[in-house]
Amino acid sequence: MSTEFENIELRKEDKIAWIVLNRPHRLNALTLELMEELSKALDQLEKDNEVRAIVITGAGERAFSVGADVTAFTMMEEGSRALLMARVSEAGQKVIEKIERIPKPVIAAIRGYCLGGGMEIALACDFRIASEDAELGQPEINLGIIPGWGGTQRMVRIVGLGRAKELLMLGDRIKAEEAYRIGLVNRVVPPDKLEEEAKALAEKLAKKAPIAVMYIKYATNFGSQAPLLTGLTLESLAFGITLSTEDAIEGISAFLSKREPEFKGR
Ligand code: COA
């Protein structure tokens, strides 16, 4: 386990890295220091060829994260607020974008509250697993503000415009089952099974061909933001690249000789 972080915990188990948002006394509320540490951890994991899948979760049983630490909002001078907060928004967006860009699958394992910036971190992940006791939402409207770390954009892309406006404009928390029903989370599991399920999913992903996983992540994340023809061109190019990898030779020959493939990420 790394000791260089104070607000998160980073540990590696075999091919899986765990990032734990670690301010349980504040329900893992997000400070700028925590976001900087998250950014550094993602940079490290991007370069770490041993790591094939990442799980982000919250410390303690009560929350994944309740979002930005609102105490910071009250500490600034009236005059400088707009500019400063626009910068805070941009800085946070850049960190969260790293989750979307990192060439490895990222799973959010959600226990308890997943609100505001916590929800925005989870929205950028490739998979969301929630425990039955999870409550999710974008409550910023109740503070008279709006999400600033991608919530107005990624929520729409995941649950559609109609449902997203409901979540964003009403600011109500929804339970895990409802989140599953509207496609906001992929799976709902009992609280005591959350870690196990996240680990099993990460292990399954870690066995897949890493270059193919990376291109699926990029083609879906970035292709879905482009016109169809641009997305299809991106897909063709990525398809060509995956077919030229050693892993493609391994995958096809393993299939033909009826054995399990062993992908090396080459
Ligand atoms: N930032 C800073 N502190 C927060 C926080 C946040 N976003 N959310 C909760 N806390 C603090 C509370 O102030 C409280 O601190 P205290 O013990 O010193 O009083 C502690 O965490 C526990 O919260 P509490 O409200 O007592 O627990 P609860 O179970 O009754 O309610 C929530 C939990 C998450 C529903 C409620 O705290 C809440 O609505 N928080 C705000 C969430 C939000 O608006 N996030 C978006 C921010 S932009």
mmCIF file of C-alpha atoms and ligand atoms in Angstrom:
data_model
loop_
_atom_site.group_PDB
_atom_site.id
_atom_site.type_symbol
_atom_site.label_atom_id
_atom_site.label_comp_id
_atom_site.label_asym_id
_atom_site.label_seq_id
_atom_site.Cartn_x
_atom_site.Cartn_y
_atom_site.Cartn_z
ATOM 1 C CA MET A 1 0.000 0.000 0.000
ATOM 2 C CA SER A 2 1.257 3.481 -0.866
ATOM 3 C CA THR A 3 1.851 5.885 2.012
ATOM 4 C CA GLU A 4 2.280 8.992 -0.140
ATOM 5 C CA PHE A 5 -1.436 9.839 0.044
ATOM 6 C CA GLU A 6 -3.431 11.229 2.953
ATOM 7 C CA ASN A 7 -6.912 11.552 1.512
ATOM 8 C CA ILE A 8 -7.039 8.435 -0.590
ATOM 9 C CA GLU A 9 -5.635 4.958 -0.230
ATOM 10 C CA LEU A 10 -4.016 3.232 -3.178
ATOM 11 C CA ARG A 11 -3.354 -0.471 -3.044
ATOM 12 C CA LYS A 12 -2.572 -3.108 -5.596
ATOM 13 C CA GLU A 13 -3.587 -6.735 -5.448
ATOM 14 C CA ASP A 14 -2.207 -8.732 -8.314
ATOM 15 C CA LYS A 15 -3.530 -7.041 -11.486
ATOM 16 C CA ILE A 16 -6.171 -4.967 -9.724
ATOM 17 C CA ALA A 17 -5.641 -1.515 -8.205
ATOM 18 C CA TRP A 18 -7.982 -0.150 -5.529
ATOM 19 C CA ILE A 19 -8.402 3.578 -5.003
ATOM 20 C CA VAL A 20 -10.241 4.267 -1.750
ATOM 21 C CA LEU A 21 -11.642 7.773 -1.162
ATOM 22 C CA ASN A 22 -10.540 8.042 2.417
ATOM 23 C CA ARG A 23 -12.202 10.772 4.490
ATOM 24 C CA PRO A 24 -14.827 8.665 6.226
ATOM 25 C CA HIS A 25 -15.293 11.215 9.053
ATOM 26 C CA ARG A 26 -16.671 13.624 6.388
ATOM 27 C CA LEU A 27 -18.465 10.901 4.425
ATOM 28 C CA ASN A 28 -15.573 11.028 1.926
ATOM 29 C CA ALA A 29 -16.389 14.629 0.920
ATOM 30 C CA LEU A 30 -14.020 15.732 -1.828
ATOM 31 C CA THR A 31 -11.426 18.420 -1.154
ATOM 32 C CA LEU A 32 -8.997 19.844 -3.696
ATOM 33 C CA GLU A 33 -6.209 17.920 -1.934
ATOM 34 C CA LEU A 34 -8.132 14.680 -2.377
ATOM 35 C CA MET A 35 -8.763 15.445 -6.061
ATOM 36 C CA GLU A 36 -5.052 16.137 -6.586
ATOM 37 C CA GLU A 37 -4.191 12.814 -4.981
ATOM 38 C CA LEU A 38 -6.758 11.044 -7.141
ATOM 39 C CA SER A 39 -5.165 12.653 -10.172
ATOM 40 C CA LYS A 40 -1.679 11.497 -9.134
ATOM 41 C CA ALA A 41 -2.890 7.968 -8.406
ATOM 42 C CA LEU A 42 -4.492 7.751 -11.863
ATOM 43 C CA ASP A 43 -1.251 8.979 -13.471
ATOM 44 C CA GLN A 44 0.686 6.278 -11.639
ATOM 45 C CA LEU A 45 -1.776 3.565 -12.588
ATOM 46 C CA GLU A 46 -1.793 4.624 -16.229
ATOM 47 C CA LYS A 47 1.930 3.872 -16.436
ATOM 48 C CA ASP A 48 1.770 0.679 -14.403
ATOM 49 C CA ASN A 49 1.675 -2.153 -16.920
ATOM 50 C CA GLU A 50 0.915 -4.731 -14.235
ATOM 51 C CA VAL A 51 -2.421 -3.102 -13.447
ATOM 52 C CA ARG A 52 -5.213 -4.216 -15.750
ATOM 53 C CA ALA A 53 -8.312 -2.957 -13.900
ATOM 54 C CA ILE A 54 -9.075 -0.310 -11.286
ATOM 55 C CA VAL A 55 -11.767 -0.142 -8.600
ATOM 56 C CA ILE A 56 -12.706 3.176 -6.997
ATOM 57 C CA THR A 57 -14.601 2.946 -3.725
ATOM 58 C CA GLY A 58 -15.228 4.876 -0.506
ATOM 59 C CA ALA A 59 -13.864 4.203 2.980
ATOM 60 C CA GLY A 60 -16.399 3.158 5.592
ATOM 61 C CA GLU A 61 -19.926 1.903 5.285
ATOM 62 C CA ARG A 62 -21.818 5.183 4.971
ATOM 63 C CA ALA A 63 -20.642 6.711 1.720
ATOM 64 C CA PHE A 64 -18.875 6.343 -1.594
ATOM 65 C CA SER A 65 -18.677 10.145 -1.422
ATOM 66 C CA VAL A 66 -21.117 12.956 -0.593
ATOM 67 C CA GLY A 67 -19.486 15.217 -3.194
ATOM 68 C CA ALA A 68 -17.461 18.388 -2.940
ATOM 69 C CA ASP A 69 -16.652 19.459 0.586
ATOM 70 C CA VAL A 70 -19.053 22.399 0.826
ATOM 71 C CA THR A 71 -17.195 23.983 3.714
ATOM 72 C CA ALA A 72 -14.643 25.166 1.127
ATOM 73 C CA PHE A 73 -17.401 27.077 -0.747
ATOM 74 C CA THR A 74 -18.082 29.318 2.227
ATOM 75 C CA MET A 75 -14.495 30.338 2.831
ATOM 76 C CA MET A 76 -13.939 32.539 -0.140
ATOM 77 C CA GLU A 77 -14.426 36.247 -0.684
ATOM 78 C CA GLU A 78 -17.598 37.274 -2.480
ATOM 79 C CA GLY A 79 -15.787 39.130 -5.292
ATOM 80 C CA SER A 80 -13.462 36.331 -6.350
ATOM 81 C CA ARG A 81 -16.025 33.557 -6.062
ATOM 82 C CA ALA A 82 -17.193 33.223 -9.670
ATOM 83 C CA LEU A 83 -13.759 33.044 -11.211
ATOM 84 C CA LEU A 84 -12.355 30.838 -8.502
ATOM 85 C CA MET A 85 -15.229 28.397 -8.659
ATOM 86 C CA ALA A 86 -15.036 28.214 -12.463
ATOM 87 C CA ARG A 87 -11.388 27.200 -11.990
ATOM 88 C CA VAL A 88 -12.344 24.633 -9.321
ATOM 89 C CA SER A 89 -14.888 23.244 -11.755
ATOM 90 C CA GLU A 90 -12.346 23.006 -14.577
ATOM 91 C CA ALA A 91 -9.668 21.487 -12.355
ATOM 92 C CA GLY A 92 -12.072 18.828 -11.058
ATOM 93 C CA GLN A 93 -13.308 18.103 -14.577
ATOM 94 C CA LYS A 94 -9.720 17.444 -15.689
ATOM 95 C CA VAL A 95 -9.184 14.931 -12.879
ATOM 96 C CA ILE A 96 -12.445 13.149 -13.597
ATOM 97 C CA GLU A 97 -11.653 13.107 -17.322
ATOM 98 C CA LYS A 98 -8.579 11.031 -16.465
ATOM 99 C CA ILE A 99 -10.908 8.214 -15.368
ATOM 100 C CA GLU A 100 -12.478 8.282 -18.821
ATOM 101 C CA ARG A 101 -9.141 8.469 -20.625
ATOM 102 C CA ILE A 102 -7.106 5.968 -18.613
ATOM 103 C CA PRO A 103 -6.663 2.981 -20.948
ATOM 104 C CA LYS A 104 -7.927 0.431 -18.396
ATOM 105 C CA PRO A 105 -11.408 -0.394 -17.160
ATOM 106 C CA VAL A 106 -12.500 1.472 -14.026
ATOM 107 C CA ILE A 107 -15.255 0.220 -11.712
ATOM 108 C CA ALA A 108 -17.041 2.346 -9.118
ATOM 109 C CA ALA A 109 -18.017 0.197 -6.109
ATOM 110 C CA ILE A 110 -20.707 2.263 -4.390
ATOM 111 C CA ARG A 111 -21.750 1.851 -0.777
ATOM 112 C CA GLY A 112 -24.091 4.350 0.920
ATOM 113 C CA TYR A 113 -24.296 7.922 -0.347
ATOM 114 C CA CYS A 114 -23.019 8.663 -3.844
ATOM 115 C CA LEU A 115 -23.829 12.319 -4.331
ATOM 116 C CA GLY A 116 -22.670 15.389 -6.227
ATOM 117 C CA GLY A 117 -18.978 15.111 -7.109
ATOM 118 C CA GLY A 118 -19.028 11.519 -5.850
ATOM 119 C CA MET A 119 -21.733 10.752 -8.410
ATOM 120 C CA GLU A 120 -19.671 12.583 -11.044
ATOM 121 C CA ILE A 121 -16.636 10.393 -10.319
ATOM 122 C CA ALA A 122 -18.850 7.308 -10.588
ATOM 123 C CA LEU A 123 -20.387 8.558 -13.864
ATOM 124 C CA ALA A 124 -16.942 8.690 -15.482
ATOM 125 C CA CYS A 125 -16.198 5.074 -14.503
ATOM 126 C CA ASP A 126 -16.815 2.271 -16.982
ATOM 127 C CA PHE A 127 -18.926 0.224 -14.552
ATOM 128 C CA ARG A 128 -20.981 1.087 -11.485
ATOM 129 C CA ILE A 129 -21.823 -1.567 -8.908
ATOM 130 C CA ALA A 130 -24.020 -0.402 -6.040
ATOM 131 C CA SER A 131 -24.836 -2.033 -2.738
ATOM 132 C CA GLU A 132 -28.529 -2.340 -1.842
ATOM 133 C CA ASP A 133 -28.152 0.485 0.683
ATOM 134 C CA ALA A 134 -26.684 2.959 -1.810
ATOM 135 C CA GLU A 135 -28.407 6.303 -2.442
ATOM 136 C CA LEU A 136 -27.385 8.211 -5.537
ATOM 137 C CA GLY A 137 -28.028 11.666 -6.890
ATOM 138 C CA GLN A 138 -26.992 15.141 -7.918
ATOM 139 C CA PRO A 139 -28.301 17.323 -5.046
ATOM 140 C CA GLU A 140 -26.478 20.523 -6.092
ATOM 141 C CA ILE A 141 -29.768 22.199 -7.077
ATOM 142 C CA ASN A 142 -30.786 22.067 -3.400
ATOM 143 C CA LEU A 143 -27.778 24.280 -2.625
ATOM 144 C CA GLY A 144 -28.754 26.696 -5.383
ATOM 145 C CA ILE A 145 -25.930 25.561 -7.668
ATOM 146 C CA ILE A 146 -25.367 23.043 -10.460
ATOM 147 C CA PRO A 147 -22.969 20.102 -10.835
ATOM 148 C CA GLY A 148 -19.551 21.324 -11.970
ATOM 149 C CA TRP A 149 -17.597 18.137 -12.562
ATOM 150 C CA GLY A 150 -19.419 16.700 -15.554
ATOM 151 C CA GLY A 151 -22.788 15.778 -14.025
ATOM 152 C CA THR A 152 -24.883 17.754 -16.503
ATOM 153 C CA GLN A 153 -23.094 16.060 -19.390
ATOM 154 C CA ARG A 154 -22.344 12.477 -18.380
ATOM 155 C CA MET A 155 -25.673 11.881 -16.603
ATOM 156 C CA VAL A 156 -27.473 12.649 -19.879
ATOM 157 C CA ARG A 157 -25.247 10.244 -21.790
ATOM 158 C CA ILE A 158 -25.864 7.429 -19.334
ATOM 159 C CA VAL A 159 -29.567 7.671 -18.435
ATOM 160 C CA GLY A 160 -30.890 9.894 -21.259
ATOM 161 C CA LEU A 161 -32.072 13.491 -21.317
ATOM 162 C CA GLY A 162 -35.465 12.963 -19.656
ATOM 163 C CA ARG A 163 -34.231 11.040 -16.600
ATOM 164 C CA ALA A 164 -31.114 13.210 -16.288
ATOM 165 C CA LYS A 165 -33.156 16.433 -16.058
ATOM 166 C CA GLU A 166 -35.303 14.850 -13.366
ATOM 167 C CA LEU A 167 -32.250 13.904 -11.291
ATOM 168 C CA LEU A 168 -30.512 17.236 -11.872
ATOM 169 C CA MET A 169 -33.455 19.613 -11.471
ATOM 170 C CA LEU A 170 -35.167 17.894 -8.549
ATOM 171 C CA GLY A 171 -31.973 16.870 -6.763
ATOM 172 C CA ASP A 172 -33.650 13.895 -5.057
ATOM 173 C CA ARG A 173 -31.620 10.909 -3.947
ATOM 174 C CA ILE A 174 -32.616 7.623 -5.556
ATOM 175 C CA LYS A 175 -32.135 4.161 -4.101
ATOM 176 C CA ALA A 176 -29.892 1.540 -5.718
ATOM 177 C CA GLU A 177 -32.810 -0.464 -7.188
ATOM 178 C CA GLU A 178 -34.212 2.635 -8.916
ATOM 179 C CA ALA A 179 -30.705 3.501 -10.147
ATOM 180 C CA TYR A 180 -30.503 0.002 -11.624
ATOM 181 C CA ARG A 181 -33.954 0.354 -13.217
ATOM 182 C CA ILE A 182 -32.939 3.530 -15.065
ATOM 183 C CA GLY A 183 -29.527 2.175 -16.088
ATOM 184 C CA LEU A 184 -27.479 4.393 -13.782
ATOM 185 C CA VAL A 185 -25.801 1.378 -12.171
ATOM 186 C CA ASN A 186 -24.924 -1.939 -13.778
ATOM 187 C CA ARG A 187 -25.544 -4.176 -10.772
ATOM 188 C CA VAL A 188 -26.978 -4.098 -7.249
ATOM 189 C CA VAL A 189 -25.576 -6.449 -4.617
ATOM 190 C CA PRO A 190 -25.947 -6.954 -0.850
ATOM 191 C CA PRO A 191 -23.610 -4.610 1.090
ATOM 192 C CA ASP A 192 -21.438 -7.453 2.382
ATOM 193 C CA LYS A 193 -20.892 -8.699 -1.175
ATOM 194 C CA LEU A 194 -19.899 -5.350 -2.742
ATOM 195 C CA GLU A 195 -16.140 -5.764 -2.473
ATOM 196 C CA GLU A 196 -16.289 -9.399 -3.595
ATOM 197 C CA GLU A 197 -18.423 -8.529 -6.650
ATOM 198 C CA ALA A 198 -16.205 -5.580 -7.609
ATOM 199 C CA LYS A 199 -13.147 -7.805 -7.295
ATOM 200 C CA ALA A 200 -14.717 -10.588 -9.380
ATOM 201 C CA LEU A 201 -15.667 -8.106 -12.113
ATOM 202 C CA ALA A 202 -12.193 -6.524 -12.054
ATOM 203 C CA GLU A 203 -10.558 -9.969 -12.278
ATOM 204 C CA LYS A 204 -12.749 -10.916 -15.213
ATOM 205 C CA LEU A 205 -11.837 -7.675 -16.998
ATOM 206 C CA ALA A 206 -8.149 -8.145 -16.138
ATOM 207 C CA LYS A 207 -8.127 -11.443 -18.064
ATOM 208 C CA LYS A 208 -9.354 -9.807 -21.287
ATOM 209 C CA ALA A 209 -6.948 -8.543 -23.948
ATOM 210 C CA PRO A 210 -5.837 -5.130 -22.579
ATOM 211 C CA ILE A 211 -5.414 -3.433 -25.953
ATOM 212 C CA ALA A 212 -8.876 -4.545 -27.063
ATOM 213 C CA VAL A 213 -10.380 -3.369 -23.756
ATOM 214 C CA MET A 214 -8.646 -0.014 -24.198
ATOM 215 C CA TYR A 215 -10.007 0.461 -27.719
ATOM 216 C CA ILE A 216 -13.519 -0.535 -26.685
ATOM 217 C CA LYS A 217 -13.277 2.091 -23.937
ATOM 218 C CA TYR A 218 -12.077 4.763 -26.363
ATOM 219 C CA ALA A 219 -14.431 3.870 -29.218
ATOM 220 C CA THR A 220 -17.471 3.913 -26.918
ATOM 221 C CA ASN A 221 -16.472 6.924 -24.785
ATOM 222 C CA PHE A 222 -15.261 9.144 -27.598
ATOM 223 C CA GLY A 223 -17.116 7.653 -30.569
ATOM 224 C CA SER A 224 -20.440 8.282 -28.822
ATOM 225 C CA GLN A 225 -19.605 12.003 -28.679
ATOM 226 C CA ALA A 226 -18.912 12.210 -32.418
ATOM 227 C CA PRO A 227 -21.092 11.914 -35.543
ATOM 228 C CA LEU A 228 -21.778 8.263 -36.433
ATOM 229 C CA LEU A 229 -19.419 8.233 -39.416
ATOM 230 C CA THR A 230 -16.560 9.588 -37.277
ATOM 231 C CA GLY A 231 -17.283 6.969 -34.617
ATOM 232 C CA LEU A 232 -17.414 4.205 -37.215
ATOM 233 C CA THR A 233 -14.081 5.344 -38.671
ATOM 234 C CA LEU A 234 -12.574 5.308 -35.177
ATOM 235 C CA GLU A 235 -13.942 1.783 -34.763
ATOM 236 C CA SER A 236 -12.432 0.562 -38.071
ATOM 237 C CA LEU A 237 -9.011 1.971 -37.216
ATOM 238 C CA ALA A 238 -9.094 0.465 -33.736
ATOM 239 C CA PHE A 239 -10.337 -2.851 -35.154
ATOM 240 C CA GLY A 240 -7.362 -2.906 -37.526
ATOM 241 C CA ILE A 241 -4.947 -2.209 -34.679
ATOM 242 C CA THR A 242 -6.390 -4.933 -32.425
ATOM 243 C CA LEU A 243 -6.146 -7.471 -35.262
ATOM 244 C CA SER A 244 -2.450 -6.712 -35.616
ATOM 245 C CA THR A 245 -1.640 -7.505 -31.951
ATOM 246 C CA GLU A 246 0.003 -10.627 -30.536
ATOM 247 C CA ASP A 247 -3.064 -10.934 -28.329
ATOM 248 C CA ALA A 248 -5.270 -11.353 -31.415
ATOM 249 C CA ILE A 249 -3.072 -14.244 -32.615
ATOM 250 C CA GLU A 250 -3.246 -15.726 -29.096
ATOM 251 C CA GLY A 251 -7.032 -15.242 -28.842
ATOM 252 C CA ILE A 252 -7.777 -16.796 -32.206
ATOM 253 C CA SER A 253 -5.369 -19.735 -31.803
ATOM 254 C CA ALA A 254 -6.655 -20.410 -28.260
ATOM 255 C CA PHE A 255 -10.210 -20.466 -29.612
ATOM 256 C CA LEU A 256 -9.279 -22.860 -32.420
ATOM 257 C CA SER A 257 -7.392 -25.199 -30.084
ATOM 258 C CA LYS A 258 -10.203 -24.994 -27.455
ATOM 259 C CA ARG A 259 -8.069 -23.604 -24.622
ATOM 260 C CA GLU A 260 -8.199 -20.481 -22.463
ATOM 261 C CA PRO A 261 -6.271 -17.551 -24.000
ATOM 262 C CA GLU A 262 -3.529 -15.825 -22.052
ATOM 263 C CA PHE A 263 -3.370 -12.207 -23.106
ATOM 264 C CA LYS A 264 -0.203 -10.215 -22.563
ATOM 265 C CA GLY A 265 -1.179 -6.729 -23.725
ATOM 266 C CA ARG A 266 1.044 -6.831 -26.804
HETATM 267 N N1 COA B 1 -19.324 18.590 2.418
HETATM 268 C C1 COA B 1 -18.873 18.716 3.672
HETATM 269 N N2 COA B 1 -19.408 18.056 4.718
HETATM 270 C C2 COA B 1 -20.448 17.252 4.473
HETATM 271 C C3 COA B 1 -20.986 17.073 3.190
HETATM 272 C C4 COA B 1 -20.367 17.784 2.136
HETATM 273 N N3 COA B 1 -20.775 17.657 0.850
HETATM 274 N N4 COA B 1 -22.010 16.221 3.273
HETATM 275 C C5 COA B 1 -22.114 15.861 4.555
HETATM 276 N N5 COA B 1 -21.187 16.489 5.286
HETATM 277 C C6 COA B 1 -20.953 16.391 6.721
HETATM 278 C C7 COA B 1 -22.130 16.965 7.496
HETATM 279 O O1 COA B 1 -22.031 18.371 7.584
HETATM 280 C C8 COA B 1 -21.948 16.279 8.838
HETATM 281 O O2 COA B 1 -20.910 16.923 9.554
HETATM 282 P P1 COA B 1 -21.021 17.125 11.168
HETATM 283 O O3 COA B 1 -21.038 15.725 11.707
HETATM 284 O O4 COA B 1 -19.789 17.899 11.493
HETATM 285 O O5 COA B 1 -22.305 17.846 11.390
HETATM 286 C C9 COA B 1 -21.443 14.897 8.440
HETATM 287 O O6 COA B 1 -20.910 15.036 7.134
HETATM 288 C C10 COA B 1 -22.528 13.847 8.409
HETATM 289 O O7 COA B 1 -23.603 14.370 7.644
HETATM 290 P P2 COA B 1 -25.113 14.420 8.203
HETATM 291 O O8 COA B 1 -25.868 15.388 7.376
HETATM 292 O O9 COA B 1 -25.131 14.605 9.668
HETATM 293 O O10 COA B 1 -25.567 12.918 7.903
HETATM 294 P P3 COA B 1 -26.953 12.430 7.337
HETATM 295 O O11 COA B 1 -26.870 10.948 7.233
HETATM 296 O O12 COA B 1 -28.087 13.004 8.121
HETATM 297 O O13 COA B 1 -27.079 13.040 5.867
HETATM 298 C C11 COA B 1 -26.332 13.509 3.640
HETATM 299 C C12 COA B 1 -26.102 12.712 4.929
HETATM 300 C C13 COA B 1 -25.206 13.128 2.704
HETATM 301 C C14 COA B 1 -27.678 13.126 3.010
HETATM 302 C C15 COA B 1 -26.338 15.038 3.948
HETATM 303 O O14 COA B 1 -25.199 15.312 4.751
HETATM 304 C C16 COA B 1 -26.238 15.878 2.714
HETATM 305 O O15 COA B 1 -27.245 16.103 2.068
HETATM 306 N N6 COA B 1 -25.020 16.372 2.384
HETATM 307 C C17 COA B 1 -24.815 17.286 1.278
HETATM 308 C C18 COA B 1 -24.615 16.514 -0.005
HETATM 309 C C19 COA B 1 -24.431 17.484 -1.168
HETATM 310 O O16 COA B 1 -25.176 18.429 -1.322
HETATM 311 N N7 COA B 1 -23.416 17.220 -1.995
HETATM 312 C C20 COA B 1 -23.098 18.051 -3.125
HETATM 313 C C21 COA B 1 -22.140 19.118 -2.758
HETATM 314 S S1 COA B 1 -21.820 20.242 -4.073
#
